Amino acid sequence: MRRARPLLGTIVEIEVDGVAQADAERAIARAFEAVSLVQRLMSFHDASSDISRINRAAFRRPVAVHPWTARVLHHAAAFHAASDGLFDCAVGFELMRRQLLPSNDLDHVCKGDFSAVRLSEDRSVRLTAPVAIDLGGIAKGYAVDRAIASLRAAGVRCATVNAGGDLRVMGEIDQPIHVHVPGGGLLQAGFLRNGAIATSSAIATVGRSGALDSPGSTADRRAYSVVAPSCIVADALTKILVQSGEPQHPCFARFGATAFISGGDLQSVAA
C-alpha cells in the first residue's frame, strides 16, 4: 500500500508491504502524524514552531523545546563539530538576506554560526549571539526516520519512506534506488536494504560562505548523494559533500556513510 501527502515542502510518500490493508492504513496514518509533528516543531515558516521561538527569543532567555527538536539540535551540533563548521544550521540570516526565508520579527538577527547555540540537559536552548537557526538541511531526514520508527512500532517490517529524495527503506529485500541529477533526469544508483539515501545539489545548499550556486546557473549540475544507516545522517552529510566536494571526507566514515557524486562526466564514490 502506498500513500502520499504534501509535507515538509515536498511530497512525502510512504509504502508498506506484508501487512493487512486495515493495519497498513492505520500504520501509514500514524507515520504521517510523526512527519507532521516534525514539520510543526521545526518549520522556519510557522511562527509557533520551536525553531521560530528560538530565533525570536533564545538570545534573551532560554527557550524550552520538544524532545525531538532537542535531539535534532544535538545532531546538528555533532555534524557542525565533525565537519569543522561546514554543516551549519545557523544560516537563517543568509537565507533571509536572499529572501529565501521570511524575516518577520527577526530584525535583530545577524550573521553567525552554530557555535552560538547552547543546549541544556533540560531541553532548553540559548543563543549567545542573535543568529537564526534553519533546520531545512536536517529536519526532513529526521522526519523520515520518525516515520520509519512509527511504522516499525506498528508492526510493519517492510516499508519505504521518501520525502523528496530523502529516502529510507526497511526490510530484508534490496530496493532499487535512483538519484535525480539536476537537468539530467534519473540515474540508477544501485540497491539499498535497511538504510537511507539523501541527495542534494549546489543550487539547494547554503554553506558558511553563502549559496554555492545560484538558480539558473549551469556551473554545477551534479547530484551529491550520501548513503547512511539513518536518513538524518544522510541528509546532513550531503551538505558536507556539496561544500567539500570530497567523497573521502572523514565525516562519512565517522558516521558510517558512503558518499558519491553523479552527473556530467563525474561519478566519484567513496566507501
Coordinates of N, CA and C in Angstrom, one line a residue, residues 43-194:
S43 N 9.6 24.0 11.6 CA 9.4 24.8 10.5 C 9.8 26.3 10.8
F44 N 10.6 26.8 9.9 CA 11.0 28.2 10.0 C 9.8 29.1 9.7
H45 N 8.9 28.6 8.9 CA 7.7 29.4 8.4 C 6.6 29.5 9.5
D46 N 6.5 28.6 10.4 CA 5.5 28.5 11.4 C 5.9 29.3 12.6
A47 N 5.2 30.4 12.9 CA 5.5 31.3 14.0 C 5.5 30.6 15.4
S48 N 4.7 29.5 15.5 CA 4.6 28.8 16.8 C 5.6 27.7 16.9
S49 N 6.4 27.4 15.9 CA 7.3 26.2 16.0 C 8.4 26.5 17.0
D50 N 9.0 25.4 17.4 CA 10.2 25.5 18.4 C 11.3 26.4 17.7
I51 N 11.5 26.2 16.5 CA 12.6 27.0 15.8 C 12.3 28.4 15.8
S52 N 11.1 28.8 15.5 CA 10.7 30.2 15.4 C 10.8 30.8 16.8
R53 N 10.4 30.1 17.9 CA 10.5 30.6 19.2 C 12.0 30.8 19.6
I54 N 12.8 29.8 19.2 CA 14.3 30.0 19.5 C 14.8 31.2 18.8
N55 N 14.5 31.4 17.5 CA 15.0 32.5 16.8 C 14.5 33.9 17.3
R56 N 13.3 33.9 17.8 CA 12.8 35.2 18.3 C 13.4 35.5 19.7
A57 N 13.5 34.5 20.6 CA 13.7 34.8 22.0 C 14.9 34.2 22.7
A58 N 15.6 33.2 22.1 CA 16.6 32.5 22.8 C 17.9 33.3 23.0
F59 N 18.1 34.4 22.3 CA 19.2 35.3 22.6 C 19.0 36.1 23.9
R60 N 17.7 36.2 24.3 CA 17.4 36.9 25.5 C 17.2 36.0 26.7
R61 N 16.6 34.8 26.5 CA 16.3 33.9 27.6 C 16.2 32.5 27.0
P62 N 16.5 31.5 27.9 CA 16.4 30.1 27.4 C 15.0 29.8 26.9
V63 N 14.9 28.9 25.9 CA 13.6 28.5 25.3 C 13.5 27.0 25.4
A64 N 12.5 26.5 26.1 CA 12.3 25.1 26.2 C 11.7 24.5 24.9
V65 N 12.2 23.4 24.5 CA 11.7 22.8 23.2 C 11.3 21.3 23.4
H66 N 10.6 20.8 22.4 CA 10.2 19.4 22.4 C 11.4 18.5 22.3
P67 N 11.3 17.3 22.9 CA 12.5 16.3 22.8 C 13.0 16.1 21.4
W68 N 12.1 16.0 20.4 CA 12.5 15.8 19.1 C 13.4 16.9 18.6
T69 N 12.9 18.2 18.9 CA 13.7 19.3 18.4 C 15.1 19.3 19.1
A70 N 15.1 19.0 20.4 CA 16.4 18.9 21.1 C 17.3 17.9 20.5
R71 N 16.7 16.8 20.1 CA 17.5 15.7 19.5 C 18.2 16.1 18.2
V72 N 17.4 16.8 17.4 CA 17.9 17.2 16.1 C 19.0 18.3 16.3
L73 N 18.8 19.2 17.2 CA 19.8 20.2 17.5 C 21.1 19.6 18.0
H74 N 21.0 18.5 18.8 CA 22.2 17.8 19.3 C 22.9 17.2 18.1
H75 N 22.1 16.6 17.1 CA 22.7 16.0 15.9 C 23.4 17.1 15.1
A76 N 22.7 18.3 15.0 CA 23.3 19.4 14.2 C 24.6 19.9 14.8
A77 N 24.7 19.9 16.2 CA 25.9 20.3 16.8 C 27.0 19.3 16.6
A78 N 26.7 18.0 16.6 CA 27.7 17.0 16.3 C 28.2 17.1 14.8
F79 N 27.3 17.3 13.9 CA 27.8 17.5 12.5 C 28.6 18.7 12.3
H80 N 28.2 19.8 13.0 CA 28.9 21.1 12.9 C 30.4 20.9 13.4
A81 N 30.5 20.2 14.5 CA 31.8 20.0 15.1 C 32.7 19.0 14.2
A82 N 32.0 17.9 13.8 CA 32.8 16.9 13.0 C 33.2 17.5 11.6
S83 N 32.5 18.4 11.1 CA 32.8 19.0 9.8 C 33.6 20.3 9.8
D84 N 34.1 20.7 11.0 CA 34.8 21.9 11.2 C 33.9 23.1 10.6
G85 N 32.6 23.0 10.9 CA 31.7 24.1 10.6 C 31.1 24.1 9.2
L86 N 31.5 23.1 8.4 CA 30.8 23.0 7.0 C 29.3 22.8 7.1
F87 N 28.9 21.9 8.1 CA 27.5 21.8 8.3 C 27.1 22.8 9.4
D88 N 26.2 23.7 9.0 CA 25.9 24.8 9.9 C 24.4 25.2 9.7
C89 N 23.6 25.0 10.7 CA 22.2 25.3 10.7 C 21.9 26.7 11.0
A90 N 22.9 27.5 11.4 CA 22.7 28.9 11.7 C 22.8 29.8 10.5
V91 N 22.1 29.4 9.4 CA 22.2 30.1 8.2 C 21.0 30.9 7.9
G92 N 20.2 31.2 8.9 CA 18.9 31.9 8.7 C 19.1 33.3 8.2
F93 N 20.2 34.0 8.7 CA 20.4 35.3 8.3 C 20.7 35.4 6.8
E94 N 21.6 34.5 6.3 CA 21.9 34.4 4.9 C 20.7 34.1 4.0
L95 N 19.9 33.2 4.5 CA 18.7 32.8 3.7 C 17.6 33.9 3.7
M96 N 17.5 34.6 4.8 CA 16.6 35.8 4.8 C 17.1 36.9 3.9
R97 N 18.5 37.1 4.0 CA 19.1 38.2 3.1 C 18.8 37.9 1.7
R98 N 18.8 36.6 1.3 CA 18.5 36.3 -0.1 C 17.0 36.1 -0.4
Q99 N 16.2 36.5 0.6 CA 14.7 36.4 0.5 C 14.2 34.9 0.2
L100 N 15.0 34.0 0.7 CA 14.6 32.6 0.6 C 13.8 32.1 1.9
L101 N 13.9 32.9 2.9 CA 13.1 32.7 4.1 C 12.5 34.0 4.6
P102 N 11.3 34.0 5.2 CA 10.7 35.2 5.7 C 11.5 35.8 6.9
S103 N 11.4 37.1 7.0 CA 12.2 37.7 8.1 C 11.3 38.4 9.1
N104 N 10.0 38.0 9.2 CA 9.1 38.6 10.2 C 9.6 38.4 11.6
D105 N 9.6 39.5 12.4 CA 10.0 39.5 13.8 C 11.5 39.1 14.0
L106 N 12.3 39.2 13.0 CA 13.7 38.8 13.2 C 14.7 39.9 12.7
D107 N 14.3 41.1 13.0 CA 15.1 42.2 12.6 C 16.4 42.3 13.4
H108 N 16.4 41.6 14.6 CA 17.6 41.6 15.4 C 18.7 40.6 15.0
V109 N 18.3 39.7 14.0 CA 19.3 38.6 13.7 C 20.5 39.2 12.9
C110 N 21.6 38.6 13.2 CA 22.8 38.9 12.4 C 23.5 37.6 12.0
K111 N 24.6 37.8 11.2 CA 25.3 36.6 10.7 C 26.1 36.0 11.8
G112 N 26.1 34.7 11.8 CA 26.9 33.9 12.8 C 27.0 32.5 12.4
D113 N 27.3 31.6 13.4 CA 27.4 30.2 13.1 C 26.8 29.4 14.3
F114 N 26.8 28.1 14.1 CA 26.1 27.2 15.1 C 26.8 27.2 16.4
S115 N 28.0 27.7 16.5 CA 28.7 27.7 17.8 C 28.0 28.6 18.8
A116 N 27.1 29.4 18.4 CA 26.3 30.3 19.3 C 25.2 29.6 20.0
V117 N 24.9 28.3 19.6 CA 23.8 27.6 20.1 C 24.2 26.8 21.4
R118 N 23.5 27.0 22.4 CA 23.8 26.2 23.7 C 22.6 25.4 24.0
L119 N 22.8 24.1 24.2 CA 21.8 23.1 24.6 C 21.9 22.6 26.0
S120 N 20.9 22.7 26.8 CA 20.9 22.3 28.2 C 20.3 20.9 28.3
E121 N 20.6 20.3 29.5 CA 20.0 18.9 29.7 C 18.5 19.0 29.9
D122 N 18.0 20.1 30.3 CA 16.5 20.2 30.5 C 15.8 20.6 29.2
R123 N 16.5 20.4 28.0 CA 15.9 20.6 26.7 C 15.6 22.1 26.5
S124 N 16.4 23.0 27.1 CA 16.2 24.4 26.8 C 17.4 24.8 25.9
V125 N 17.1 25.8 25.1 CA 18.1 26.3 24.1 C 18.3 27.8 24.4
R126 N 19.6 28.1 24.3 CA 20.0 29.5 24.5 C 21.0 29.9 23.4
L127 N 20.9 31.1 22.9 CA 21.8 31.6 21.9 C 22.7 32.7 22.5
T128 N 24.0 32.5 22.3 CA 25.0 33.5 22.8 C 25.2 34.7 21.8
A129 N 24.6 34.6 20.6 CA 24.6 35.6 19.6 C 23.2 35.6 18.9
P130 N 22.8 36.7 18.4 CA 21.4 36.7 17.7 C 21.4 36.1 16.3
V131 N 21.7 34.8 16.3 CA 21.7 34.1 15.0 C 20.3 33.6 14.8
A132 N 20.0 33.1 13.5 CA 18.7 32.4 13.2 C 19.0 31.0 12.7
I133 N 18.4 30.0 13.4 CA 18.5 28.6 13.0 C 17.5 28.2 12.0
D134 N 18.0 27.5 11.0 CA 17.1 26.9 10.0 C 17.5 25.4 9.9
L135 N 16.5 24.5 10.2 CA 16.8 23.1 10.2 C 16.4 22.4 8.8
G136 N 16.3 23.2 7.8 CA 15.9 22.7 6.5 C 16.9 21.7 6.0
G137 N 18.2 21.7 6.4 CA 19.2 20.8 6.0 C 19.3 19.5 6.7
I138 N 18.3 19.3 7.7 CA 18.4 18.1 8.5 C 17.1 17.5 9.0
A139 N 16.1 18.4 9.1 CA 14.8 18.0 9.7 C 14.0 17.0 8.8
K140 N 14.2 17.2 7.5 CA 13.5 16.3 6.6 C 14.0 14.8 6.8
G141 N 15.3 14.7 6.9 CA 15.8 13.3 7.2 C 15.4 12.8 8.5
Y142 N 15.3 13.6 9.5 CA 14.8 13.2 10.8 C 13.3 12.8 10.7
A143 N 12.5 13.5 9.9 CA 11.1 13.2 9.8 C 11.0 11.8 9.1
V144 N 11.8 11.5 8.1 CA 11.8 10.2 7.5 C 12.1 9.1 8.5
D145 N 13.1 9.3 9.4 CA 13.4 8.4 10.4 C 12.3 8.2 11.4
R146 N 11.6 9.3 11.8 CA 10.5 9.1 12.7 C 9.3 8.3 12.1
A147 N 9.1 8.5 10.8 CA 8.1 7.7 10.1 C 8.4 6.3 10.1
I148 N 9.7 5.9 9.8 CA 10.1 4.5 9.9 C 9.9 4.0 11.3
A149 N 10.3 4.7 12.3 CA 10.2 4.3 13.7 C 8.7 4.0 14.0
S150 N 7.8 4.9 13.5 CA 6.4 4.7 13.8 C 5.9 3.5 13.1
L151 N 6.3 3.2 11.8 CA 5.9 2.0 11.1 C 6.4 0.8 11.8
R152 N 7.6 0.8 12.3 CA 8.1 -0.4 13.0 C 7.4 -0.7 14.3
A153 N 7.0 0.4 15.0 CA 6.3 0.2 16.2 C 4.9 -0.3 16.0
A154 N 4.3 -0.1 14.8 CA 3.0 -0.6 14.4 C 3.1 -2.0 13.9
G155 N 4.3 -2.6 13.8 CA 4.4 -4.0 13.4 C 4.8 -4.2 11.9
V156 N 5.0 -3.1 11.2 CA 5.4 -3.1 9.8 C 6.9 -3.5 9.8
R157 N 7.3 -4.4 8.9 CA 8.6 -4.9 8.8 C 9.2 -4.6 7.4
C158 N 8.4 -4.2 6.4 CA 8.9 -3.8 5.1 C 8.2 -2.5 4.6
A159 N 9.0 -1.5 4.5 CA 8.5 -0.2 4.1 C 9.5 0.7 3.5
T160 N 9.0 1.7 2.8 CA 9.8 2.8 2.2 C 9.2 4.1 2.5
V161 N 10.0 5.1 2.9 CA 9.5 6.4 3.1 C 10.4 7.3 2.3
N162 N 9.8 8.1 1.4 CA 10.5 9.0 0.5 C 10.0 10.4 0.7
A163 N 10.8 11.4 1.1 CA 10.5 12.8 1.3 C 11.3 13.6 0.3
G164 N 10.8 13.7 -0.9 CA 11.5 14.5 -1.9 C 13.0 14.1 -2.2
G165 N 13.2 12.8 -2.1 CA 14.6 12.3 -2.4 C 15.4 11.9 -1.2
D166 N 14.9 12.3 0.0 CA 15.4 11.8 1.3 C 14.6 10.5 1.5
L167 N 15.3 9.3 1.4 CA 14.6 8.0 1.3 C 15.2 7.1 2.3
R168 N 14.4 6.3 3.0 CA 14.8 5.2 3.8 C 14.0 4.0 3.6
V169 N 14.6 2.9 3.5 CA 13.9 1.6 3.3 C 14.1 0.7 4.6
M170 N 13.1 -0.1 4.9 CA 13.2 -1.0 6.0 C 12.7 -2.4 5.5
G171 N 13.5 -3.4 5.8 CA 13.2 -4.7 5.3 C 14.4 -5.5 4.7
E172 N 14.2 -6.7 4.5 CA 15.3 -7.6 4.1 C 15.4 -7.8 2.5
I173 N 14.6 -6.9 1.8 CA 14.6 -7.0 0.3 C 15.4 -5.8 -0.2
D174 N 16.3 -6.1 -1.1 CA 17.1 -5.0 -1.8 C 16.1 -4.1 -2.6
Q175 N 16.1 -2.8 -2.4 CA 15.3 -1.9 -3.1 C 16.1 -1.1 -4.1
P176 N 15.7 -1.0 -5.4 CA 16.4 -0.2 -6.3 C 16.3 1.3 -6.0
I177 N 17.4 2.0 -6.1 CA 17.4 3.5 -5.8 C 17.9 4.2 -7.0
H178 N 17.3 5.4 -7.2 CA 17.7 6.3 -8.3 C 18.1 7.7 -7.7
V179 N 19.0 8.4 -8.4 CA 19.4 9.7 -8.0 C 18.9 10.7 -9.1
H180 N 18.3 11.8 -8.7 CA 17.9 12.8 -9.7 C 19.1 13.8 -9.9
V181 N 19.6 13.8 -11.1 CA 20.7 14.7 -11.4 C 20.1 16.0 -12.0
P182 N 20.4 17.1 -11.4 CA 19.8 18.4 -11.9 C 20.0 18.5 -13.4
G183 N 18.9 18.6 -14.2 CA 19.0 18.8 -15.6 C 19.3 17.5 -16.4
G184 N 19.4 16.4 -15.6 CA 19.9 15.2 -16.3 C 19.0 14.0 -16.1
G185 N 17.9 14.1 -15.4 CA 17.0 13.0 -15.2 C 17.4 12.1 -14.1
L186 N 16.9 10.9 -14.1 CA 17.2 9.9 -13.0 C 18.4 9.0 -13.4
L187 N 19.2 8.7 -12.4 CA 20.4 7.8 -12.6 C 20.2 6.6 -11.7
Q188 N 20.3 5.4 -12.2 CA 20.3 4.2 -11.4 C 21.5 4.2 -10.5
A189 N 21.3 4.1 -9.1 CA 22.4 4.2 -8.2 C 22.6 2.9 -7.3
G190 N 22.0 1.8 -7.8 CA 22.2 0.6 -7.1 C 21.0 0.2 -6.3
F191 N 21.3 -0.6 -5.2 CA 20.2 -1.1 -4.4 C 20.5 -0.8 -2.9
L192 N 19.4 -0.7 -2.1 CA 19.5 -0.3 -0.7 C 18.7 -1.3 0.1
R193 N 19.2 -1.7 1.2 CA 18.5 -2.6 2.2 C 18.7 -2.0 3.6
N194 N 17.6 -1.8 4.3 CA 17.7 -1.3 5.7 C 18.7 -0.1 5.8

